[in-house]
Short mmCIF file of C-alpha atoms and ligand atoms in Angstrom, two decimals:
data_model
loop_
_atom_site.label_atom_id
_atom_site.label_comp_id
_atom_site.label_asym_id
_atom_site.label_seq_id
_atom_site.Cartn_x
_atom_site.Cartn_y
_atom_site.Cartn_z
CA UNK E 271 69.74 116.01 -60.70
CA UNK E 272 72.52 116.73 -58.01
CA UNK E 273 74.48 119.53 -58.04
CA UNK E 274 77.65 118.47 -59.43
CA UNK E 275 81.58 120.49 -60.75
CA UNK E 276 82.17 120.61 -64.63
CA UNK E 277 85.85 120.30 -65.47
CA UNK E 278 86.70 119.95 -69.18
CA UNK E 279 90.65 119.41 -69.40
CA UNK E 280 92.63 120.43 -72.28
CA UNK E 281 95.46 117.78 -71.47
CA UNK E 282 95.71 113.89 -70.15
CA UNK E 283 97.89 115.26 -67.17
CA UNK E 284 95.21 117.77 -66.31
CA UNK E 285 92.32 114.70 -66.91
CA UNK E 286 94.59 112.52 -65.00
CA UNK E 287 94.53 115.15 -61.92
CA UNK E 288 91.36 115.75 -62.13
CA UNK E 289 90.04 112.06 -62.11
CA UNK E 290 91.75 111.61 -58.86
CA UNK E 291 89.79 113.36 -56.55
CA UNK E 292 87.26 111.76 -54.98
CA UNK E 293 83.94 111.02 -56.18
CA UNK E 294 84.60 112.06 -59.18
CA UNK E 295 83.01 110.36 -62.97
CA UNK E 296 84.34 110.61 -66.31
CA UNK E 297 82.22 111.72 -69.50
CA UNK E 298 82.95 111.25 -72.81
CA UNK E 299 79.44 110.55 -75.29
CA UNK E 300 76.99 110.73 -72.02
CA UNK E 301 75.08 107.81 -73.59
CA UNK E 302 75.04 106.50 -70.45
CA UNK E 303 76.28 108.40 -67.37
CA UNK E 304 73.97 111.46 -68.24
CA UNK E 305 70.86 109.29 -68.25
CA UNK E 306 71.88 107.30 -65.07
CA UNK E 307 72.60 110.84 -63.10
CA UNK E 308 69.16 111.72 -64.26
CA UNK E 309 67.42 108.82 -62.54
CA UNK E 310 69.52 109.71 -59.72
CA UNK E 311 70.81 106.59 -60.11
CA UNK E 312 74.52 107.89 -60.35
CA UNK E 313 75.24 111.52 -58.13
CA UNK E 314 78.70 112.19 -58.71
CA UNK E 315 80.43 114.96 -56.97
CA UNK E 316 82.55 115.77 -59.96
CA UNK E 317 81.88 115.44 -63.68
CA UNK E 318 85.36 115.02 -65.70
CA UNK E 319 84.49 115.67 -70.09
CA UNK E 320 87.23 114.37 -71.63
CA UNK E 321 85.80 115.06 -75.16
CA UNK E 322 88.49 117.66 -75.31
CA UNK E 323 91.25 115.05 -75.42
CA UNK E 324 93.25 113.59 -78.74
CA UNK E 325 92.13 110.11 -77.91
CA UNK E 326 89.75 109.13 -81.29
CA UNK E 327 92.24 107.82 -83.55
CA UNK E 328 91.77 104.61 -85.35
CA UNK E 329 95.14 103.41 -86.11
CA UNK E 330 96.05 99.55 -88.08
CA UNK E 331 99.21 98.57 -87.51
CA UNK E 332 100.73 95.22 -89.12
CA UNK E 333 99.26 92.78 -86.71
CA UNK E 334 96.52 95.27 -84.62
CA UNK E 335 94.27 97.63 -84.98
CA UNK E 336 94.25 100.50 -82.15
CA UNK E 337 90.43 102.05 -81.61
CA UNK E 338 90.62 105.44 -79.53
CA UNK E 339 88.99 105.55 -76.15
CA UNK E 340 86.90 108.36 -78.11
CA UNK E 341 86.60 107.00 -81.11
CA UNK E 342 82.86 106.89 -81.60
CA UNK E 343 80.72 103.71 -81.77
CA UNK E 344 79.52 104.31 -85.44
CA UNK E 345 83.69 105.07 -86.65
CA UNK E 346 84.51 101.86 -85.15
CA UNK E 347 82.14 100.17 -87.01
CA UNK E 348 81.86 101.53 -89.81
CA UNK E 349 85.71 101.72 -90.20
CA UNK E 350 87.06 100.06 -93.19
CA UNK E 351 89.72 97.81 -91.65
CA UNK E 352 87.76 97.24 -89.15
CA UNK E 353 85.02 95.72 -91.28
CA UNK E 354 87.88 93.89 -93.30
CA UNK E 355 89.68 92.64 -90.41
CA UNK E 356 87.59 92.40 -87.69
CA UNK E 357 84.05 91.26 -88.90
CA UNK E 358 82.07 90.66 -85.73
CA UNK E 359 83.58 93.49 -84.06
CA UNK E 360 81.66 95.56 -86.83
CA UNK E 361 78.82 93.42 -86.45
CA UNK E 362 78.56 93.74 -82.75
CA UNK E 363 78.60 97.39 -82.47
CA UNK E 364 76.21 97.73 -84.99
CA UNK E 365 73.74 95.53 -83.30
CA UNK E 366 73.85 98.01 -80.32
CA UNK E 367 71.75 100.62 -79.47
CA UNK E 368 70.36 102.91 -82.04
CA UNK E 369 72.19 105.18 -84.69
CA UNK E 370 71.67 108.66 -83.03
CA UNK E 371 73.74 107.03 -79.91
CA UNK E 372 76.43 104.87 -82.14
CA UNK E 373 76.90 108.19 -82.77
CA UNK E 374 77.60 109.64 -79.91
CA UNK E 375 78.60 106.57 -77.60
CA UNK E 376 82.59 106.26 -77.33
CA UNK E 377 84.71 102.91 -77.33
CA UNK E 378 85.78 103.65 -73.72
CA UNK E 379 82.02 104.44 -72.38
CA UNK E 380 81.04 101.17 -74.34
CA UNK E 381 83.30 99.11 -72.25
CA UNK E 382 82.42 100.52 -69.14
CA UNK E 383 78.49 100.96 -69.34
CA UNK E 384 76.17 100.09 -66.45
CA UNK E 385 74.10 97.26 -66.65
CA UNK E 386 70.59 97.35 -67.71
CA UNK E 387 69.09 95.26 -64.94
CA UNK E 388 65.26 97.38 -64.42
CA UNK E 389 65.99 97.52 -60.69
CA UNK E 390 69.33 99.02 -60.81
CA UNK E 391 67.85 101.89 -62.60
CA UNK E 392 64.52 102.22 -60.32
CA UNK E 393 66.15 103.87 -57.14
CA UNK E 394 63.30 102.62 -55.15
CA UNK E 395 64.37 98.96 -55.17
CA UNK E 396 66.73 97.43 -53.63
CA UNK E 397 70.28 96.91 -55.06
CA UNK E 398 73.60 96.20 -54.78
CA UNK E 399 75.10 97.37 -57.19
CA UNK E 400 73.60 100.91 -56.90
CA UNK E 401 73.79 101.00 -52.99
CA UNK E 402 75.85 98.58 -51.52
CA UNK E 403 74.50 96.66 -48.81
CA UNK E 404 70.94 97.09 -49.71
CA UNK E 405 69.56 94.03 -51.19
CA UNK E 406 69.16 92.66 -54.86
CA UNK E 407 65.27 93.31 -55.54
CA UNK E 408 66.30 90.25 -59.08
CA UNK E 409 66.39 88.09 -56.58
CA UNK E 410 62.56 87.29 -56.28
CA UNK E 411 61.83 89.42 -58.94
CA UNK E 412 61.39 89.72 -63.01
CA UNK E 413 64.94 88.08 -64.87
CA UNK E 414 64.12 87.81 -68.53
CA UNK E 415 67.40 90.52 -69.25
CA UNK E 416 69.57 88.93 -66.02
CA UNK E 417 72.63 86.64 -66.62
CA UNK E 418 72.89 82.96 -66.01
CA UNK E 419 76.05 82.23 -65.73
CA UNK E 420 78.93 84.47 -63.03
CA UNK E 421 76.03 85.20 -60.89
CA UNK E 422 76.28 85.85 -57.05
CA UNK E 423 74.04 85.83 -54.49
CA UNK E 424 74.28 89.34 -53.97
CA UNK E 425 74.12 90.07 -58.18
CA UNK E 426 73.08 88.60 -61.65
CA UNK E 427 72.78 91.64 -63.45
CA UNK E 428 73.81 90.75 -67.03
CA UNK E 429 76.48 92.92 -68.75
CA UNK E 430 74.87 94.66 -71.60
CA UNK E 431 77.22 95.20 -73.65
CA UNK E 432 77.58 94.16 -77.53
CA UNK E 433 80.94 95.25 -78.32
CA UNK E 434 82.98 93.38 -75.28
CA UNK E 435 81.59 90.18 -76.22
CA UNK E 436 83.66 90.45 -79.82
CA UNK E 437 86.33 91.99 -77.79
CA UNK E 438 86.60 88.90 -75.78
CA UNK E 439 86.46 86.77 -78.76
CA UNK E 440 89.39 88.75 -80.77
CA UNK E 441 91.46 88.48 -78.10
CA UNK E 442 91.41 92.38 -77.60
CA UNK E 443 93.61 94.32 -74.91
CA UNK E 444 92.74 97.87 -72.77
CA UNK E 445 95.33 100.49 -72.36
CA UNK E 446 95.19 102.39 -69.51
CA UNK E 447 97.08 105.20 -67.78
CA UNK E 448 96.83 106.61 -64.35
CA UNK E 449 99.60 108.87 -62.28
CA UNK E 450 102.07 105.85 -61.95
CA UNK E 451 102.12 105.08 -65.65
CA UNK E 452 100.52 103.03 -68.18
CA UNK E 453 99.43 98.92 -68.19
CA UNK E 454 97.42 96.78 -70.48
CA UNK E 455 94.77 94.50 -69.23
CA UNK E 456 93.37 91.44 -71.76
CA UNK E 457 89.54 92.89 -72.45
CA UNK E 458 88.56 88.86 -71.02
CA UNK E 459 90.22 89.94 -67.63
CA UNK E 460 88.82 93.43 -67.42
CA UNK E 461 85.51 92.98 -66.66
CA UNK E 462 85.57 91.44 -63.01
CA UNK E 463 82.48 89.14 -61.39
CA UNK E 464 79.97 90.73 -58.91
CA UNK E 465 80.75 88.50 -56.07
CA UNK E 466 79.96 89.87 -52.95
CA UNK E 467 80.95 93.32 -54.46
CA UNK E 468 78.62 94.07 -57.27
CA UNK E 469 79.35 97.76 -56.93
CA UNK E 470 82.75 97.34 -58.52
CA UNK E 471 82.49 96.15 -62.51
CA UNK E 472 86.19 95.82 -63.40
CA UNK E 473 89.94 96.28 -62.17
CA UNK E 474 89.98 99.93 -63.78
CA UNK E 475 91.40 101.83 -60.57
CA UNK E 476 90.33 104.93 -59.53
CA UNK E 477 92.47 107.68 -61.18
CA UNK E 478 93.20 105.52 -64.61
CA UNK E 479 91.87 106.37 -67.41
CA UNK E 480 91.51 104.11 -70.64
CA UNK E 481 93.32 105.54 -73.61
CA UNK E 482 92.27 102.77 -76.25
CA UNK E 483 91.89 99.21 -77.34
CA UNK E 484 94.40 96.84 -79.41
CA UNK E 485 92.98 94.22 -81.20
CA UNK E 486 95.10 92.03 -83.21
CA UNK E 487 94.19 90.91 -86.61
CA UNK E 488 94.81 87.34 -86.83
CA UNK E 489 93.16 84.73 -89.78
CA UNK E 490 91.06 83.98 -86.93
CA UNK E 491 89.72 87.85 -86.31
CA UNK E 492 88.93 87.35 -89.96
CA UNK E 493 86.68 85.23 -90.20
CA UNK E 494 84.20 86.31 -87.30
CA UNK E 495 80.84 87.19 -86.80
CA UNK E 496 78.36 88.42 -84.17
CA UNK E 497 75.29 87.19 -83.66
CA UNK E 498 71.94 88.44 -81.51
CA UNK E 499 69.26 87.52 -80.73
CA UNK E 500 66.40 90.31 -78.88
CA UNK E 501 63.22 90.70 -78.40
CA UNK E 502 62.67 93.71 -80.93
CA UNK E 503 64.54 93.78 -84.11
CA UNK E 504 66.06 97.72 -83.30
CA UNK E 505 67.53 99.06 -80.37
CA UNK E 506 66.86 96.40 -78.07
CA UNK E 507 69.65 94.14 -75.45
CA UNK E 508 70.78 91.07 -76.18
CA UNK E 509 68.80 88.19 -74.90
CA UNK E 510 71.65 86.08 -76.00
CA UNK E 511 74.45 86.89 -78.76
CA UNK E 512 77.62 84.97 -79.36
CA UNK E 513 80.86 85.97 -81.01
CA UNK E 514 82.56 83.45 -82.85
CA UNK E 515 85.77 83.37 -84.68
CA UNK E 516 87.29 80.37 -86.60
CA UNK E 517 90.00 79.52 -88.71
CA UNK E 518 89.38 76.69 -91.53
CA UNK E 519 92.24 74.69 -93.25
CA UNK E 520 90.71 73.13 -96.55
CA UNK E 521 87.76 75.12 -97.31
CA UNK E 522 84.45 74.42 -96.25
CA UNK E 523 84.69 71.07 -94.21
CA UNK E 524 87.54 71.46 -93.94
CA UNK E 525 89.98 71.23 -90.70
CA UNK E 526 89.16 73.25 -87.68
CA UNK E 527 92.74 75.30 -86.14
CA UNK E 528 91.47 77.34 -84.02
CA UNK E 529 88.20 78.58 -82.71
CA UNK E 530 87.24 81.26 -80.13
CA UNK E 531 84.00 81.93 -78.81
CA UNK E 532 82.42 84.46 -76.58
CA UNK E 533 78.34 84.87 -75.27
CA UNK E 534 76.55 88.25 -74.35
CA UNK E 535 73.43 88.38 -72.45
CA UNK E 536 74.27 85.52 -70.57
CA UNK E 537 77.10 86.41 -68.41
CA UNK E 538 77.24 88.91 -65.57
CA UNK E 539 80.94 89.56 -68.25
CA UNK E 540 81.09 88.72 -71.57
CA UNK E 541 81.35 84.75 -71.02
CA UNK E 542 83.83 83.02 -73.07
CA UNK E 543 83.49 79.52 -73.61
CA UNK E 544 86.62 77.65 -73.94
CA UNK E 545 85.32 73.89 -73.83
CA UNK E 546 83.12 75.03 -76.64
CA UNK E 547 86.68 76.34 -78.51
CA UNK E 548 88.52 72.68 -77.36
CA UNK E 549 86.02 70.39 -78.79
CA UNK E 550 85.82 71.96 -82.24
CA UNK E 551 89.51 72.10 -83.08
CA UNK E 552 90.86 69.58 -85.15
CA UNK E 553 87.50 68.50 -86.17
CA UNK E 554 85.73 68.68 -89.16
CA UNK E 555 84.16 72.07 -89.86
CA UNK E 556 80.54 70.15 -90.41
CA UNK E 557 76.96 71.26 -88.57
CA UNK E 558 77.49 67.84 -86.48
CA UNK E 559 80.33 69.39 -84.55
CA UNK E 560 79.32 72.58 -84.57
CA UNK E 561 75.72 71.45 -82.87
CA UNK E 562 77.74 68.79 -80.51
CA UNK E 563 80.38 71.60 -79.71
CA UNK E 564 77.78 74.47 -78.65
CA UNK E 565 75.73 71.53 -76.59
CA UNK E 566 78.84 72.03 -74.04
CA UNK E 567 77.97 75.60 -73.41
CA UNK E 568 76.65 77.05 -70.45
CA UNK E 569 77.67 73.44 -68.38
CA UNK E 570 76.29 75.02 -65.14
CA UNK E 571 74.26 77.53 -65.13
CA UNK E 572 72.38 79.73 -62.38
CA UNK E 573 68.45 79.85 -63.87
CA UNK E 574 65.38 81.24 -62.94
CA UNK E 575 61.34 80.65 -64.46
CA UNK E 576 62.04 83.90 -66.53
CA UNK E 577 65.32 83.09 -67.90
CA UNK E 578 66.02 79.57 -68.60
CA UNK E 579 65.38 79.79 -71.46
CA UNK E 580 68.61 81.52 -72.43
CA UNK E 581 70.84 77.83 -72.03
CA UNK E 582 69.04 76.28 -75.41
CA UNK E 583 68.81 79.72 -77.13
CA UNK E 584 72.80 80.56 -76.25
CA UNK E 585 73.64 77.04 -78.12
CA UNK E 586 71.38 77.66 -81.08
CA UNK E 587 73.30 81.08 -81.46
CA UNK E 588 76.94 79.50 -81.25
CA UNK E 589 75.56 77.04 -83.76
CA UNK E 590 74.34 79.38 -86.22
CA UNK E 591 77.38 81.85 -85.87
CA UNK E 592 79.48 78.86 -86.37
CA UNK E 593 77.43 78.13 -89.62
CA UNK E 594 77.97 81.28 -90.73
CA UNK E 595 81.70 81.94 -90.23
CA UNK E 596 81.94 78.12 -91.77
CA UNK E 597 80.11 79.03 -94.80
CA UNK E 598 81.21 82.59 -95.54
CA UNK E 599 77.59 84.36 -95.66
CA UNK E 600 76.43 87.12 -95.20
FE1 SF4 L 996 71.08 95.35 -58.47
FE2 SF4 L 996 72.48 93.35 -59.48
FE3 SF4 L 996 70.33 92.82 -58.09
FE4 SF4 L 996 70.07 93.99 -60.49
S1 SF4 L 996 70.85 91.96 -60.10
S2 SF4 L 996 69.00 94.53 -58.56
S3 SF4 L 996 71.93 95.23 -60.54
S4 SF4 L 996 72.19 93.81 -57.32
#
């Protein structure tokens, strides 16, 4: 590992000074930035641990609920309200990564995790993402994990996270702060595409820091679910998930008002699907529109041998989660 500065700040203004230098990387559960600067994959100058800071509060308000930047993966999910209120948020996080790290993983490191693409991690290939300039070794090479859909030619690393994928669904906001103050970003807009730029994941500046995420609790939120689907039952990314959230007037059958629906494992960002959301409202909440509804999904997509599968298995998962949030199981 390189040699690196520790700096553990008591305060936000000190964090907030100290993220500003140069080359510098916050930690907060080290899920993910400790392995990366293991592999060498990530050699930061300066390490920021803002464990130290109050910022792990889960708070409901009358129309939100505010997660923490440190509140942990498993207190999110396990959280009562959240569970109430915000079903596939619950669902989503606990679909991700094993106990021992929902333990120790953070809201804030969730939403800003590295991809999983194998050659971003193996510093002997080629990539763009990791070194700028240098090639994409996915390319020509092995894509069962990569995304389909907000690929570039220079990227199609899928994001790998879970949690962003409901966050995108429930409509969910970022609060950040940096010297000049503070501004809220919709989670949908946060994540930015690779373009010809791969290196940069979202419009987090340097020198901001994310303090936590609202997420209002409509009738929609409540009545969402996540579903994944992976190639191991435990501890495994998501071949293809969906979030989907939808509000019924009548009871089963009954009259779609609104629908919202996000995919994971798809998307170099969590992919939200709004001609999938326009043809199901004011329908009938019956498996005919659901099925007809996901068939839009995924219009265009960017496929390769080892992932093309991923267009008929994304439907299949909006059409199930739909089934599910339409009849009320478990
Ligand atoms: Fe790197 Fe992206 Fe290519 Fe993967 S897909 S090798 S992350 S540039």
């Amino acid at each position: 590992m390189n040699p690196f500065s520790y700096l553990r700040p008591a305060t936000e203004k000190e964090a907030l000074a100290a993220i500003a230098q140069p080359d510098t990387m916050v930690l907060a559960g080290g899920t993910s930035l400790v392995d990366l600067m293991r592999l060498e994959v990530m050699r930061p100058q300066h390490v920021v641990d803002i464990t130290g800071l109050a910022l792990a509060k889960i708070e409901t308000g009358s129309s939100s609920i505010t997660i923490g930047a440190l509140a942990t993966n498993s207190e999110v999910a396990y959280h009562p309200d959240v569970v109430a209120k915000l079903p596939a948020l619950a669902d989503a996080i606990r679909s991700g990564a094993s106990g021992q790290i929902r333990n120790m993983a953070t809201t804030s490191g969730n939403l800003l995790q590295r991809t999983r693409c194998a050659y971003f991690r193996d510093t002997a290939s080629p990539c763009n993402k990791r070194s700028p300039g240098s090639g994409c070794a996915a390319l020509e090479g092995f894509t069962r994990m990569n995304a389909i859909v907000g690929t570039s030619k220079d990227c199609i690393a899928a994001h790998p996270s879970d949690m962003c994928v409901a966050l995108v669904a429930l409509d969910a906001s970022v609060h950040v702060r940096g010297a000049s103050g503070e501004r809220t970003v919709k989670v949908a807009d946060f994540h930015t595409l690779p373009g010809d730029h791969p290196n940069v994941e979202s419009v987090l500046q340097p020198g901001e820091l994310v303090i936590s995420i609202e997420v209002p609790t409509t009738p929609l939120a409540a009545k969402s679910r996540y579903v994944k689907v992976r190639d191991r039952a435990s501890y495994a990314f998501a071949l293809a998930s969906a979030a989907v959230a939808l509000e019924v007037q009548g009871g089963p059958g009954g009259t779609i008002k609104a629908a919202s629906i996000a995919l994971g494992g798809v998307g170099t960002k969590p992919w939200r699907e709004p001609a999938v959301e326009q043809a199901l409202v004011g329908k009938r909440a019956t498996q005919e529109v659901f099925s007809s509804a996901a068939n839009l999904a995924l219009a265009t997509p960017d496929v390769r041998p080892d992932n093309a599968f991923k267009v008929g298995l994304a439907k299949r998962i909006i059409e199930r989660a739909l089934a599910l949030v339409a009849g009320g199981s478990k």
